[in-house]
mmCIF file of C-alpha atoms in Angstrom:
data_model
loop_
_atom_site.group_PDB
_atom_site.id
_atom_site.type_symbol
_atom_site.label_atom_id
_atom_site.label_comp_id
_atom_site.label_asym_id
_atom_site.label_seq_id
_atom_site.Cartn_x
_atom_site.Cartn_y
_atom_site.Cartn_z
ATOM 1 C CA MET A 1 -85.827 -30.663 -72.829
ATOM 2 C CA THR A 2 -86.627 -31.322 -69.480
ATOM 3 C CA ILE A 3 -85.538 -29.477 -66.438
ATOM 4 C CA TRP A 4 -82.649 -31.744 -65.664
ATOM 5 C CA HIS A 5 -81.336 -31.726 -69.180
ATOM 6 C CA ASP A 6 -81.337 -27.980 -68.988
ATOM 7 C CA LEU A 7 -79.009 -28.047 -66.051
ATOM 8 C CA LEU A 8 -76.888 -31.170 -67.200
ATOM 9 C CA GLY A 9 -73.162 -30.891 -66.698
ATOM 10 C CA LEU A 10 -73.611 -27.715 -64.825
ATOM 11 C CA GLU A 11 -72.425 -27.245 -61.317
ATOM 12 C CA PHE A 12 -75.334 -26.021 -58.900
ATOM 13 C CA GLN A 13 -76.728 -26.828 -55.676
ATOM 14 C CA VAL A 14 -80.278 -26.602 -54.056
ATOM 15 C CA LYS A 15 -80.488 -25.775 -50.661
ATOM 16 C CA HIS A 16 -82.572 -24.615 -47.818
ATOM 17 C CA VAL A 17 -81.452 -20.971 -46.715
ATOM 18 C CA ASP A 18 -82.454 -19.777 -43.584
ATOM 19 C CA ALA A 19 -83.972 -16.292 -44.220
ATOM 20 C CA LYS A 20 -84.576 -15.145 -40.777
ATOM 21 C CA GLY A 21 -86.663 -18.003 -39.811
ATOM 22 C CA ILE A 22 -88.211 -18.852 -43.151
ATOM 23 C CA LYS A 23 -86.579 -21.836 -44.702
ATOM 24 C CA THR A 24 -86.187 -21.050 -48.308
ATOM 25 C CA ARG A 25 -85.543 -23.481 -51.119
ATOM 26 C CA ALA A 26 -83.026 -21.962 -53.679
ATOM 27 C CA LEU A 27 -80.993 -23.209 -56.486
ATOM 28 C CA ILE A 28 -77.693 -21.513 -56.883
ATOM 29 C CA ALA A 29 -75.364 -21.600 -59.783
ATOM 30 C CA GLY A 30 -72.102 -19.542 -60.820
ATOM 31 C CA GLU A 31 -69.968 -16.831 -59.768
ATOM 32 C CA GLY A 32 -70.302 -13.228 -60.248
ATOM 33 C CA GLU A 33 -72.945 -10.600 -59.789
ATOM 34 C CA ASP A 34 -75.939 -12.167 -57.736
ATOM 35 C CA VAL A 35 -79.079 -12.313 -59.956
ATOM 36 C CA ILE A 36 -82.266 -13.345 -57.876
ATOM 37 C CA MET A 37 -84.777 -14.907 -60.203
ATOM 38 C CA MET A 38 -88.437 -14.816 -58.790
ATOM 39 C CA HIS A 39 -91.341 -16.708 -60.036
ATOM 40 C CA GLY A 40 -95.083 -16.017 -60.036
ATOM 41 C CA THR A 41 -98.328 -16.914 -57.946
ATOM 42 C CA SER A 42 -98.443 -20.526 -57.136
ATOM 43 C CA GLY A 43 -95.082 -21.046 -59.090
ATOM 44 C CA HIS A 44 -91.582 -22.397 -57.921
ATOM 45 C CA MET A 45 -88.042 -21.900 -58.826
ATOM 46 C CA GLU A 46 -88.104 -24.414 -61.679
ATOM 47 C CA ALA A 47 -89.651 -21.553 -63.797
ATOM 48 C CA PHE A 48 -86.104 -20.192 -64.498
ATOM 49 C CA THR A 49 -84.428 -23.392 -65.297
ATOM 50 C CA ARG A 50 -84.020 -22.633 -69.113
ATOM 51 C CA ASN A 51 -82.383 -19.465 -68.083
ATOM 52 C CA ILE A 52 -79.637 -20.461 -65.450
ATOM 53 C CA ARG A 53 -77.092 -22.173 -68.004
ATOM 54 C CA SER A 54 -76.624 -18.864 -70.153
ATOM 55 C CA HIS A 55 -76.488 -16.516 -67.027
ATOM 56 C CA VAL A 56 -73.684 -18.664 -65.526
ATOM 57 C CA GLU A 57 -71.799 -19.063 -68.677
ATOM 58 C CA ALA A 58 -72.084 -15.124 -68.894
ATOM 59 C CA GLY A 59 -70.354 -14.517 -65.475
ATOM 60 C CA PHE A 60 -73.309 -14.127 -63.229
ATOM 61 C CA LYS A 61 -74.636 -16.238 -60.092
ATOM 62 C CA CYS A 62 -77.950 -17.136 -60.151
ATOM 63 C CA HIS A 63 -80.287 -17.787 -57.413
ATOM 64 C CA SER A 64 -83.623 -18.967 -58.323
ATOM 65 C CA ILE A 65 -85.823 -19.134 -55.081
ATOM 66 C CA ASP A 66 -88.931 -20.415 -54.025
ATOM 67 C CA ALA A 67 -91.054 -17.314 -52.934
ATOM 68 C CA LEU A 68 -92.756 -17.184 -49.271
ATOM 69 C CA GLY A 69 -95.217 -19.924 -48.784
ATOM 70 C CA HIS A 70 -94.485 -21.317 -52.328
ATOM 71 C CA GLY A 71 -92.704 -24.419 -53.419
ATOM 72 C CA PHE A 72 -90.820 -25.922 -50.957
ATOM 73 C CA THR A 73 -90.247 -22.807 -48.964
ATOM 74 C CA ASP A 74 -91.893 -22.474 -45.238
ATOM 75 C CA LYS A 75 -95.647 -21.404 -45.172
ATOM 76 C CA PRO A 76 -96.053 -19.444 -42.077
ATOM 77 C CA ASP A 77 -100.138 -19.011 -41.089
ATOM 78 C CA TYR A 78 -100.658 -14.961 -42.473
ATOM 79 C CA ASN A 79 -101.546 -13.450 -45.770
ATOM 80 C CA PHE A 80 -98.805 -13.283 -48.272
ATOM 81 C CA GLU A 81 -99.004 -9.573 -49.072
ATOM 82 C CA ILE A 82 -96.346 -7.839 -51.042
ATOM 83 C CA HIS A 83 -94.330 -6.180 -47.907
ATOM 84 C CA ARG A 84 -94.249 -9.988 -46.732
ATOM 85 C CA TYR A 85 -92.855 -11.217 -50.224
ATOM 86 C CA VAL A 86 -90.051 -7.883 -50.044
ATOM 87 C CA GLU A 87 -88.931 -8.772 -46.350
ATOM 88 C CA HIS A 88 -88.622 -12.325 -47.377
ATOM 89 C CA VAL A 89 -86.338 -11.794 -50.327
ATOM 90 C CA ILE A 90 -84.162 -9.022 -48.084
ATOM 91 C CA ASN A 91 -83.828 -11.529 -45.542
ATOM 92 C CA TYR A 92 -82.523 -14.143 -48.083
ATOM 93 C CA MET A 93 -80.243 -11.586 -49.296
ATOM 94 C CA ASP A 94 -79.059 -10.764 -45.867
ATOM 95 C CA ALA A 95 -78.736 -14.484 -44.958
ATOM 96 C CA MET A 96 -76.432 -15.322 -48.096
ATOM 97 C CA GLY A 97 -74.232 -12.070 -47.605
ATOM 98 C CA ILE A 98 -75.688 -10.217 -50.938
ATOM 99 C CA GLU A 99 -75.413 -6.509 -50.423
ATOM 100 C CA LYS A 100 -76.672 -5.609 -53.792
ATOM 101 C CA ALA A 101 -78.538 -7.759 -56.616
ATOM 102 C CA HIS A 102 -79.822 -7.632 -60.160
ATOM 103 C CA LEU A 103 -83.641 -8.545 -59.770
ATOM 104 C CA ALA A 104 -85.422 -10.773 -62.489
ATOM 105 C CA GLY A 105 -89.199 -11.179 -61.407
ATOM 106 C CA GLU A 106 -91.820 -12.766 -63.561
ATOM 107 C CA SER A 107 -95.705 -11.790 -62.638
ATOM 108 C CA LEU A 108 -95.971 -11.819 -58.996
ATOM 109 C CA GLY A 109 -92.153 -11.956 -58.446
ATOM 110 C CA GLY A 110 -92.193 -8.635 -60.639
ATOM 111 C CA TRP A 111 -94.625 -7.093 -58.438
ATOM 112 C CA THR A 112 -92.189 -7.921 -55.461
ATOM 113 C CA ALA A 113 -89.154 -6.820 -57.157
ATOM 114 C CA ALA A 114 -90.530 -3.407 -58.094
ATOM 115 C CA ILE A 115 -91.802 -2.593 -54.519
ATOM 116 C CA LEU A 116 -88.468 -3.905 -53.236
ATOM 117 C CA THR A 117 -86.556 -1.747 -55.750
ATOM 118 C CA LEU A 118 -88.628 1.377 -54.579
ATOM 119 C CA ASN A 119 -88.172 0.667 -51.015
ATOM 120 C CA HIS A 120 -84.500 -0.284 -50.918
ATOM 121 C CA PRO A 121 -82.948 0.925 -54.109
ATOM 122 C CA GLU A 122 -79.513 0.744 -52.580
ATOM 123 C CA ARG A 123 -79.831 -3.141 -52.573
ATOM 124 C CA VAL A 124 -80.847 -3.302 -56.483
ATOM 125 C CA ARG A 125 -78.445 -3.268 -59.145
ATOM 126 C CA SER A 126 -80.925 -3.551 -62.009
ATOM 127 C CA LEU A 127 -84.550 -4.767 -62.152
ATOM 128 C CA GLN A 128 -86.703 -6.829 -64.744
ATOM 129 C CA LEU A 129 -90.148 -7.028 -64.900
ATOM 130 C CA ILE A 130 -91.168 -10.146 -66.868
ATOM 131 C CA ALA A 131 -95.188 -10.110 -67.551
ATOM 132 C CA ALA A 132 -95.366 -8.350 -64.159
ATOM 133 C CA GLY A 133 -98.216 -8.246 -61.974
ATOM 134 C CA GLY A 134 -99.411 -5.310 -59.694
ATOM 135 C CA THR A 135 -100.705 -2.470 -61.631
ATOM 136 C CA LYS A 136 -104.183 -3.930 -62.634
ATOM 137 C CA ALA A 137 -107.079 -5.509 -60.851
ATOM 138 C CA ASN A 138 -109.143 -7.489 -63.388
ATOM 139 C CA PRO A 139 -111.903 -9.290 -61.558
ATOM 140 C CA ALA A 140 -112.201 -11.954 -64.433
ATOM 141 C CA ILE A 141 -108.828 -12.667 -64.194
ATOM 142 C CA MET A 142 -108.625 -12.810 -60.311
ATOM 143 C CA GLU A 143 -111.430 -15.303 -60.512
ATOM 144 C CA ARG A 144 -110.019 -17.639 -63.074
ATOM 145 C CA LEU A 145 -106.598 -17.735 -61.044
ATOM 146 C CA ILE A 146 -108.599 -18.536 -57.915
ATOM 147 C CA LYS A 147 -110.608 -21.182 -59.318
ATOM 148 C CA SER A 148 -108.046 -22.693 -61.516
ATOM 149 C CA THR A 149 -105.342 -22.949 -58.508
ATOM 150 C CA THR A 150 -107.862 -24.114 -56.016
ATOM 151 C CA ALA A 151 -109.042 -26.832 -58.211
ATOM 152 C CA ALA A 152 -105.588 -28.013 -58.992
ATOM 153 C CA VAL A 153 -104.346 -27.759 -55.323
ATOM 154 C CA MET A 154 -107.185 -29.332 -53.652
ATOM 155 C CA GLU A 155 -108.371 -32.033 -56.127
ATOM 156 C CA ASP A 156 -106.384 -35.056 -56.665
ATOM 157 C CA ASP A 157 -106.138 -34.869 -60.304
ATOM 158 C CA ILE A 158 -102.934 -34.228 -62.162
ATOM 159 C CA ASP A 159 -105.099 -33.132 -65.153
ATOM 160 C CA LEU A 160 -106.192 -29.940 -63.266
ATOM 161 C CA THR A 161 -102.345 -29.160 -62.513
ATOM 162 C CA ARG A 162 -101.739 -29.680 -66.153
ATOM 163 C CA LYS A 163 -104.533 -27.224 -67.232
ATOM 164 C CA ARG A 164 -103.522 -24.688 -64.735
ATOM 165 C CA LEU A 165 -99.711 -24.614 -66.021
ATOM 166 C CA GLN A 166 -101.195 -24.809 -69.498
ATOM 167 C CA LEU A 167 -102.984 -21.568 -68.635
ATOM 168 C CA LEU A 168 -99.754 -19.687 -68.573
ATOM 169 C CA MET A 169 -98.335 -20.834 -71.941
ATOM 170 C CA HIS A 170 -98.900 -19.798 -75.630
ATOM 171 C CA ASP A 171 -97.929 -23.493 -76.680
ATOM 172 C CA ALA A 172 -99.283 -26.022 -74.463
ATOM 173 C CA ALA A 173 -96.343 -27.883 -75.227
ATOM 174 C CA ASP A 174 -94.115 -25.541 -72.917
ATOM 175 C CA ALA A 175 -96.045 -26.910 -69.776
ATOM 176 C CA THR A 176 -93.807 -30.007 -70.391
ATOM 177 C CA GLU A 177 -94.849 -33.216 -68.454
ATOM 178 C CA GLU A 178 -91.692 -32.717 -65.928
ATOM 179 C CA LEU A 179 -93.271 -29.373 -64.941
ATOM 180 C CA VAL A 180 -96.467 -30.583 -64.236
ATOM 181 C CA GLN A 181 -95.178 -33.648 -62.019
ATOM 182 C CA THR A 182 -93.301 -31.402 -60.145
ATOM 183 C CA ARG A 183 -95.791 -28.695 -59.746
ATOM 184 C CA TYR A 184 -98.564 -31.515 -58.529
ATOM 185 C CA VAL A 185 -95.971 -32.595 -56.062
ATOM 186 C CA ILE A 186 -95.821 -29.145 -54.755
ATOM 187 C CA TYR A 187 -99.477 -28.255 -54.894
ATOM 188 C CA HIS A 188 -100.219 -31.493 -52.910
ATOM 189 C CA GLN A 189 -97.886 -31.056 -50.008
ATOM 190 C CA PRO A 190 -100.596 -30.711 -47.001
ATOM 191 C CA GLU A 191 -98.965 -27.492 -45.947
ATOM 192 C CA PHE A 192 -99.498 -26.128 -49.430
ATOM 193 C CA GLN A 193 -102.889 -27.135 -49.200
ATOM 194 C CA LYS A 194 -103.678 -25.621 -45.767
ATOM 195 C CA ASN A 195 -102.105 -22.496 -46.405
ATOM 196 C CA LEU A 196 -103.332 -21.912 -49.932
ATOM 197 C CA HIS A 197 -106.039 -19.237 -48.666
ATOM 198 C CA ASN A 198 -102.973 -17.068 -47.851
ATOM 199 C CA LEU A 199 -101.047 -17.507 -50.961
ATOM 200 C CA LEU A 200 -104.278 -16.356 -53.073
ATOM 201 C CA CYS A 201 -104.846 -13.356 -50.763
ATOM 202 C CA LEU A 202 -104.003 -10.611 -53.527
ATOM 203 C CA GLN A 203 -106.653 -12.112 -55.606
ATOM 204 C CA ASN A 204 -108.927 -10.657 -52.861
ATOM 205 C CA MET A 205 -110.122 -7.148 -54.293
ATOM 206 C CA GLU A 206 -109.516 -5.346 -51.006
ATOM 207 C CA ILE A 207 -106.203 -6.937 -50.312
ATOM 208 C CA ARG A 208 -105.134 -6.348 -53.971
ATOM 209 C CA GLN A 209 -106.029 -2.848 -54.124
ATOM 210 C CA ARG A 210 -104.131 -2.015 -50.969
ATOM 211 C CA ASN A 211 -101.068 -3.585 -52.369
ATOM 212 C CA MET A 212 -101.096 -2.360 -56.179
ATOM 213 C CA MET A 213 -98.430 -0.131 -57.522
ATOM 214 C CA THR A 214 -99.317 3.205 -58.792
ATOM 215 C CA SER A 215 -98.119 5.428 -61.599
ATOM 216 C CA GLU A 216 -96.896 7.638 -58.982
ATOM 217 C CA GLN A 217 -94.967 4.904 -57.422
ATOM 218 C CA LEU A 218 -93.490 3.670 -60.600
ATOM 219 C CA ASN A 219 -92.399 7.205 -61.491
ATOM 220 C CA LYS A 220 -90.053 7.034 -58.621
ATOM 221 C CA ILE A 221 -87.982 4.011 -59.873
ATOM 222 C CA LYS A 222 -84.568 5.385 -61.007
ATOM 223 C CA THR A 223 -82.924 1.976 -61.156
ATOM 224 C CA PRO A 224 -82.267 0.333 -64.915
ATOM 225 C CA THR A 225 -85.317 -1.463 -65.788
ATOM 226 C CA LEU A 226 -86.056 -4.104 -68.577
ATOM 227 C CA ILE A 227 -89.574 -4.902 -69.269
ATOM 228 C CA VAL A 228 -90.351 -8.218 -71.091
ATOM 229 C CA TRP A 229 -93.858 -9.016 -72.317
ATOM 230 C CA GLY A 230 -95.508 -11.637 -74.186
ATOM 231 C CA ARG A 231 -97.818 -10.455 -76.846
ATOM 232 C CA ASN A 232 -100.297 -13.410 -75.908
ATOM 233 C CA ASN A 233 -99.954 -12.869 -72.377
ATOM 234 C CA PRO A 234 -103.512 -14.155 -70.706
ATOM 235 C CA PHE A 235 -103.104 -12.392 -67.526
ATOM 236 C CA GLY A 236 -102.125 -8.995 -68.898
ATOM 237 C CA GLU A 237 -102.563 -7.331 -72.311
ATOM 238 C CA VAL A 238 -99.989 -5.362 -74.186
ATOM 239 C CA PRO A 239 -101.573 -1.791 -73.042
ATOM 240 C CA GLU A 240 -100.524 -2.790 -69.597
ATOM 241 C CA ALA A 241 -96.957 -3.283 -70.272
ATOM 242 C CA ASP A 242 -96.768 0.225 -72.362
ATOM 243 C CA LYS A 243 -98.347 1.972 -69.342
ATOM 244 C CA MET A 244 -95.689 0.465 -67.088
ATOM 245 C CA HIS A 245 -93.037 1.303 -69.561
ATOM 246 C CA ALA A 246 -94.019 4.934 -69.845
ATOM 247 C CA ASP A 247 -94.413 5.166 -65.927
ATOM 248 C CA ILE A 248 -90.632 3.946 -65.571
ATOM 249 C CA GLU A 249 -88.446 6.660 -66.685
ATOM 250 C CA GLY A 250 -85.724 5.297 -69.163
ATOM 251 C CA SER A 251 -87.183 1.681 -69.003
ATOM 252 C CA ARG A 252 -86.966 -0.653 -71.941
ATOM 253 C CA LEU A 253 -89.881 -2.421 -73.302
ATOM 254 C CA GLU A 254 -89.505 -5.788 -75.268
ATOM 255 C CA LEU A 255 -92.434 -7.605 -76.642
ATOM 256 C CA PHE A 256 -92.310 -11.311 -77.798
ATOM 257 C CA ASP A 257 -94.411 -12.883 -80.249
ATOM 258 C CA GLU A 258 -95.938 -16.107 -79.750
ATOM 259 C CA CYS A 259 -95.425 -15.874 -76.018
ATOM 260 C CA GLY A 260 -97.809 -16.032 -72.852
ATOM 261 C CA HIS A 261 -97.047 -15.470 -69.434
ATOM 262 C CA TRP A 262 -93.913 -17.058 -68.882
ATOM 263 C CA PRO A 263 -91.323 -15.348 -71.686
ATOM 264 C CA GLN A 264 -88.261 -16.662 -69.930
ATOM 265 C CA HIS A 265 -89.603 -20.056 -70.366
ATOM 266 C CA GLU A 266 -91.393 -19.838 -73.380
ATOM 267 C CA ARG A 267 -88.892 -18.131 -75.587
ATOM 268 C CA PRO A 268 -85.558 -18.490 -73.767
ATOM 269 C CA GLU A 269 -83.481 -18.085 -77.232
ATOM 270 C CA LEU A 270 -85.017 -14.234 -76.993
ATOM 271 C CA TYR A 271 -85.059 -13.775 -73.414
ATOM 272 C CA ASN A 272 -81.511 -15.201 -72.457
ATOM 273 C CA PRO A 273 -79.262 -12.989 -74.674
ATOM 274 C CA LEU A 274 -81.498 -10.073 -74.104
ATOM 275 C CA ALA A 275 -81.278 -10.387 -70.383
ATOM 276 C CA ILE A 276 -77.604 -10.920 -70.223
ATOM 277 C CA ALA A 277 -76.914 -8.090 -72.647
ATOM 278 C CA PHE A 278 -78.969 -5.979 -70.041
ATOM 279 C CA LEU A 279 -77.339 -7.413 -66.847
ATOM 280 C CA LYS A 280 -73.723 -6.550 -68.571
ATOM 281 C CA GLU A 281 -74.513 -3.078 -69.256
ATOM 282 C CA ASN A 282 -75.666 -2.520 -65.558
ATOM 283 C CA SER A 283 -72.936 -4.446 -63.868
ATOM 284 C CA GLY A 284 -70.937 -2.841 -61.189
ATOM 285 C CA LYS A 285 -73.550 -0.305 -60.454
#
């Protein structure tokens, strides 16, 4: 299956929304309560294409967005720290007239979604933390992310993009050739290359430390929360998910076998029914 096969026959639009001066690419489909889907570091909205159809058929309106400085969203010249990502999502919600949404964030997207929930609980119906970052600072992982991303972005070798995507997956076949081609085009935009240092700033230890989520912060989240984690996640082991689950009172943790850092993409047959049941449990709140 490819991205377009995933969406074949479904009514959707890809548009650029003016989020308070930041032109933001979004794939929007369906009617109902809004679900905002947020990808990880150096990712893009196509990370959720295997999830949109089932959510639309279940009666939800999906917004899969390119984060600040990512994909085909604008790339202003400043460090993309977490408060910037949160501000961008709030501005997107305001621009789209969304008072309150369900948030589903993977990796960096989960980190952003959790801080947004802490700072603006009145704007969030439910929270999904999918292999979410933001609670650990592992120098080896940070270095691997910097090196692999920089090589894939700055060198004209599509195999480096392929290897960067395959890093995320338990089964390399899930880094489909269409995804590789899409990411290669995104990575080789002049503005993407020029602002890569801003996108990777959270891999700088000093900057990362001041953005990280503490247990005390997570203790304050009262929004219904679902945590999803791959048992083979190369960027965070299961105890990291266990800790997040223990820190967020009332949260639910689901572990997927044979799954890396993109559970929603790698195991859609598990993720989609789980997420939709969770959204329905928390509809109208």
